[in-house]
């Protein structure tokens, strides 16, 4: 894991018996080392990708199955994007249900916006670094499959929010629903909570916001983010 990984997450992994090696300033550097270690293991270790694998996408796509089972057909779905695994799953699920007219609105923080830049360019773009508190969005480049599917297969719009908007949305969700999430999730929530951002949703009647990512936050951590940014 990279040096940006929160201590709470490292402690959780170690509590499950994992040997955790901290390496590199971002996920990409840690991933490079992980691949090297697997290559040097002589077959004793396996590489498990965190987001760029069809099996993961299939699991994430069940979100759309659950929405359909609830009798909801949204006009728009809001989803945070890091490397693009969750997004790929949402796109696959929409395609499976034939919801080709549902608009996908992606959300990232300004300092981790690899997907927004990639969608604008029409191909993956590599960031120079991550400059956001939303470290769970910390891939320097998004999955090429995510870019391709969003570009070619489903109406998709990319939005970026400030760290302050993401943290503010986390605080609002906690107040409204007693659910504690990270700024990586707050990026999506900001499209609903931030006065500056919510205009993007006004044209839609039924909107689903995917609420994801609460493993790396406590009340104390959120309080510190609020003190630093709000």
CSV table of C-alpha atoms in Angstrom, one decimal:
chain,number,residue,atom,x,y,z
A,1,UNK,CA,0.0,0.0,0.0
A,2,UNK,CA,1.2,3.6,-0.6
A,3,UNK,CA,2.3,6.0,2.1
A,4,UNK,CA,-1.0,7.8,1.7
A,5,UNK,CA,-2.8,4.8,3.2
A,6,UNK,CA,-4.5,5.8,6.5
A,7,UNK,CA,-3.2,4.0,9.6
A,8,UNK,CA,-6.7,2.8,10.4
A,9,UNK,CA,-6.7,0.8,7.1
A,10,UNK,CA,-3.2,-0.7,7.7
A,11,UNK,CA,-4.3,-1.7,11.2
A,12,UNK,CA,-7.4,-3.4,9.8
A,13,UNK,CA,-5.4,-5.4,7.3
A,14,UNK,CA,-2.9,-6.5,9.9
A,15,UNK,CA,-5.7,-7.5,12.2
A,16,UNK,CA,-6.7,-10.1,9.5
A,17,UNK,CA,-3.2,-11.5,9.6
A,18,UNK,CA,-1.9,-9.7,6.5
A,19,UNK,CA,1.8,-8.7,6.1
A,20,UNK,CA,1.5,-5.1,5.0
A,21,UNK,CA,4.3,-3.3,3.1
A,22,UNK,CA,4.1,0.4,2.8
A,23,UNK,CA,5.8,1.6,-0.4
A,24,UNK,CA,5.5,4.6,-2.8
A,25,UNK,CA,3.8,7.9,-2.8
A,26,UNK,CA,0.7,6.6,-4.6
A,27,UNK,CA,-1.2,3.5,-5.5
A,28,UNK,CA,0.6,3.0,-8.8
A,29,UNK,CA,4.0,2.8,-7.1
A,30,UNK,CA,2.6,0.3,-4.6
A,31,UNK,CA,1.0,-1.7,-7.4
A,32,UNK,CA,4.3,-1.9,-9.3
A,33,UNK,CA,6.0,-3.4,-6.2
A,34,UNK,CA,3.2,-5.9,-5.7
A,35,UNK,CA,3.6,-7.1,-9.3
A,36,UNK,CA,7.3,-7.4,-8.8
A,37,UNK,CA,6.9,-9.5,-5.6
A,38,UNK,CA,4.4,-11.8,-7.4
A,39,UNK,CA,6.8,-12.2,-10.3
A,40,UNK,CA,9.6,-13.1,-7.9
A,41,UNK,CA,7.5,-15.6,-5.9
A,42,UNK,CA,7.9,-18.4,-8.3
A,43,UNK,CA,4.2,-19.0,-8.5
A,44,UNK,CA,3.7,-19.0,-4.7
A,45,UNK,CA,1.8,-15.7,-4.8
A,46,UNK,CA,-1.0,-14.3,-7.0
A,47,UNK,CA,-1.8,-10.8,-8.1
A,48,UNK,CA,-5.3,-9.6,-7.3
A,49,UNK,CA,-6.2,-6.3,-9.2
A,50,UNK,CA,-8.1,-3.8,-7.1
A,51,UNK,CA,-10.3,-2.5,-10.0
A,52,UNK,CA,-9.2,-3.5,-13.5
A,53,UNK,CA,-10.7,-7.0,-13.8
A,54,UNK,CA,-14.0,-8.2,-15.3
A,55,UNK,CA,-14.8,-10.4,-12.3
A,56,UNK,CA,-14.8,-7.3,-10.1
A,57,UNK,CA,-17.0,-5.5,-12.5
A,58,UNK,CA,-19.5,-8.3,-12.5
A,59,UNK,CA,-19.7,-8.1,-8.8
A,60,UNK,CA,-20.2,-4.3,-8.8
A,61,UNK,CA,-22.8,-4.6,-11.5
A,62,UNK,CA,-25.1,-6.3,-9.0
A,63,UNK,CA,-25.8,-2.7,-7.7
A,64,UNK,CA,-28.0,-2.2,-10.8
A,65,UNK,CA,-29.7,-5.6,-10.3
A,66,UNK,CA,-30.7,-4.4,-6.8
A,67,UNK,CA,-32.0,-1.1,-8.1
A,68,UNK,CA,-34.1,-2.9,-10.7
A,69,UNK,CA,-35.4,-5.3,-8.1
A,70,UNK,CA,-36.5,-2.3,-6.0
A,71,UNK,CA,-38.6,-1.2,-9.0
A,72,UNK,CA,-36.6,1.9,-9.7
A,73,UNK,CA,-35.4,2.9,-13.1
A,74,UNK,CA,-33.2,6.0,-12.6
A,75,UNK,CA,-32.7,8.8,-15.1
A,76,UNK,CA,-29.2,9.3,-13.7
A,77,UNK,CA,-26.7,7.5,-11.5
A,78,UNK,CA,-23.9,9.3,-9.7
A,79,UNK,CA,-20.8,7.3,-8.9
A,80,UNK,CA,-17.3,8.1,-7.6
A,81,UNK,CA,-14.4,7.1,-9.7
A,82,UNK,CA,-10.9,6.1,-8.7
A,83,UNK,CA,-9.4,3.5,-11.0
A,84,UNK,CA,-12.8,2.8,-12.5
A,85,UNK,CA,-13.8,-0.6,-11.2
A,86,UNK,CA,-17.0,0.5,-9.6
A,87,UNK,CA,-17.8,2.5,-12.7
A,88,UNK,CA,-17.2,-0.4,-15.0
A,89,UNK,CA,-19.6,-2.5,-12.9
A,90,UNK,CA,-22.3,0.2,-13.0
A,91,UNK,CA,-21.9,0.5,-16.8
A,92,UNK,CA,-22.1,-3.3,-17.2
A,93,UNK,CA,-25.2,-3.5,-15.1
A,94,UNK,CA,-26.9,-0.7,-17.0
A,95,UNK,CA,-26.1,-2.5,-20.3
A,96,UNK,CA,-27.4,-5.8,-19.0
A,97,UNK,CA,-30.8,-4.2,-18.1
A,98,UNK,CA,-31.0,-2.3,-21.3
A,99,UNK,CA,-31.0,1.1,-19.6
A,100,UNK,CA,-29.2,2.8,-22.4
A,101,UNK,CA,-30.8,6.2,-21.7
A,102,UNK,CA,-29.7,6.4,-18.1
A,103,UNK,CA,-27.0,9.0,-17.7
A,104,UNK,CA,-24.0,8.2,-15.6
A,105,UNK,CA,-22.5,11.2,-13.7
A,106,UNK,CA,-19.0,10.4,-12.4
A,107,UNK,CA,-17.4,12.3,-9.5
A,108,UNK,CA,-13.8,12.9,-8.4
A,109,UNK,CA,-12.0,15.4,-6.3
A,110,UNK,CA,-10.0,18.0,-8.2
A,111,UNK,CA,-6.7,16.6,-7.0
A,112,UNK,CA,-7.5,13.0,-8.1
A,113,UNK,CA,-9.4,13.6,-11.4
A,114,UNK,CA,-7.8,11.1,-13.7
A,115,UNK,CA,-11.1,9.9,-15.2
A,116,UNK,CA,-12.5,13.3,-15.9
A,117,UNK,CA,-9.3,14.2,-17.8
A,118,UNK,CA,-9.3,10.8,-19.6
A,119,UNK,CA,-13.0,11.2,-20.7
A,120,UNK,CA,-12.2,14.7,-22.1
A,121,UNK,CA,-9.2,13.3,-23.9
A,122,UNK,CA,-11.0,10.1,-25.1
A,123,UNK,CA,-8.2,7.9,-23.7
A,124,UNK,CA,-6.5,7.3,-20.4
A,125,UNK,CA,-4.5,10.1,-19.0
A,126,UNK,CA,-1.8,9.8,-16.3
A,127,UNK,CA,-1.7,12.4,-13.5
A,128,UNK,CA,1.6,13.7,-12.2
A,129,UNK,CA,0.4,13.0,-8.6
A,130,UNK,CA,-2.5,12.9,-6.2
A,131,UNK,CA,-3.2,16.1,-4.3
A,132,UNK,CA,-6.4,15.3,-2.5
A,133,UNK,CA,-7.6,14.1,0.9
A,134,UNK,CA,-9.7,11.5,-1.1
A,135,UNK,CA,-6.8,9.1,-1.2
A,136,UNK,CA,-9.1,6.1,-2.0
A,137,UNK,CA,-9.5,7.8,-5.4
A,138,UNK,CA,-5.7,7.8,-5.7
A,139,UNK,CA,-5.0,6.0,-9.0
A,140,UNK,CA,-2.9,8.1,-11.4
A,141,UNK,CA,-4.8,6.8,-14.4
A,142,UNK,CA,-8.2,5.2,-14.9
A,143,UNK,CA,-8.9,1.8,-16.4
A,144,UNK,CA,-8.9,2.0,-20.2
A,145,UNK,CA,-12.0,-0.2,-20.2
A,146,UNK,CA,-13.8,2.4,-18.0
A,147,UNK,CA,-12.9,5.2,-20.4
A,148,UNK,CA,-13.9,3.1,-23.5
A,149,UNK,CA,-17.3,2.0,-22.0
A,150,UNK,CA,-18.1,5.5,-20.8
A,151,UNK,CA,-17.1,7.1,-24.1
A,152,UNK,CA,-18.8,4.6,-26.4
A,153,UNK,CA,-21.6,2.7,-24.6
A,154,UNK,CA,-23.4,4.9,-22.1
A,155,UNK,CA,-24.2,8.6,-21.7
A,156,UNK,CA,-21.5,9.7,-19.2
A,157,UNK,CA,-20.6,13.0,-17.8
A,158,UNK,CA,-17.6,13.7,-15.6
A,159,UNK,CA,-17.6,16.1,-12.7
A,160,UNK,CA,-15.0,17.2,-10.2
A,161,UNK,CA,-15.5,18.7,-6.8
A,162,UNK,CA,-13.2,20.3,-4.3
A,163,UNK,CA,-11.9,18.5,-1.2
A,164,UNK,CA,-14.0,20.9,0.9
A,165,UNK,CA,-17.2,19.9,-1.0
A,166,UNK,CA,-16.4,16.2,-0.6
A,167,UNK,CA,-15.8,16.5,3.1
A,168,UNK,CA,-18.9,18.8,3.6
A,169,UNK,CA,-21.0,16.1,1.8
A,170,UNK,CA,-19.6,13.4,4.2
A,171,UNK,CA,-20.6,15.6,7.1
A,172,UNK,CA,-24.1,16.2,5.7
A,173,UNK,CA,-24.7,12.5,5.1
A,174,UNK,CA,-23.7,11.8,8.7
A,175,UNK,CA,-26.1,14.4,9.9
A,176,UNK,CA,-29.0,13.2,7.7
A,177,UNK,CA,-28.5,9.4,7.7
A,178,UNK,CA,-26.0,8.5,10.5
A,179,UNK,CA,-23.7,7.0,7.9
A,180,UNK,CA,-20.0,7.7,8.0
A,181,UNK,CA,-18.1,7.7,4.7
A,182,UNK,CA,-14.8,8.8,3.2
A,183,UNK,CA,-14.2,11.8,0.9
A,184,UNK,CA,-13.9,9.4,-2.0
A,185,UNK,CA,-17.6,8.7,-1.5
A,186,UNK,CA,-18.2,12.4,-0.6
A,187,UNK,CA,-17.2,13.3,-4.1
A,188,UNK,CA,-20.4,11.7,-5.5
A,189,UNK,CA,-22.5,13.0,-2.6
A,190,UNK,CA,-21.3,16.5,-3.3
A,191,UNK,CA,-23.3,16.6,-6.5
A,192,UNK,CA,-26.4,16.4,-4.3
A,193,UNK,CA,-25.2,18.4,-1.3
A,194,UNK,CA,-23.1,21.1,-2.6
A,195,UNK,CA,-25.0,24.2,-3.8
A,196,UNK,CA,-22.3,24.8,-6.5
A,197,UNK,CA,-22.6,21.2,-7.8
A,198,UNK,CA,-26.3,20.2,-7.5
A,199,UNK,CA,-27.3,22.1,-10.6
A,200,UNK,CA,-26.0,19.1,-12.5
A,201,UNK,CA,-28.9,17.0,-11.1
A,202,UNK,CA,-31.8,19.4,-11.6
A,203,UNK,CA,-32.7,18.1,-15.1
A,204,UNK,CA,-33.3,14.6,-13.8
A,205,UNK,CA,-36.4,13.3,-12.1
A,206,UNK,CA,-35.0,10.1,-10.5
A,207,UNK,CA,-31.4,10.0,-9.4
A,208,UNK,CA,-29.5,7.3,-7.6
A,209,UNK,CA,-26.2,8.2,-5.8
A,210,UNK,CA,-24.0,5.2,-5.1
A,211,UNK,CA,-22.8,5.5,-1.5
A,212,UNK,CA,-19.5,3.7,-1.2
A,213,UNK,CA,-16.4,3.7,1.0
A,214,UNK,CA,-16.4,4.0,4.7
A,215,UNK,CA,-13.6,1.7,5.8
A,216,UNK,CA,-11.0,4.4,6.2
A,217,UNK,CA,-12.7,7.0,8.3
A,218,UNK,CA,-13.7,7.5,11.9
A,219,UNK,CA,-15.6,10.4,13.6
A,220,UNK,CA,-12.3,11.8,14.7
A,221,UNK,CA,-10.8,11.7,11.2
A,222,UNK,CA,-13.8,13.4,9.7
A,223,UNK,CA,-13.7,16.0,12.4
A,224,UNK,CA,-10.1,16.8,11.5
A,225,UNK,CA,-10.9,17.0,7.8
A,226,UNK,CA,-13.7,19.5,8.7
A,227,UNK,CA,-11.4,21.5,10.8
A,228,UNK,CA,-8.8,21.7,8.0
A,229,UNK,CA,-11.1,22.3,5.1
A,230,UNK,CA,-14.5,23.8,6.2
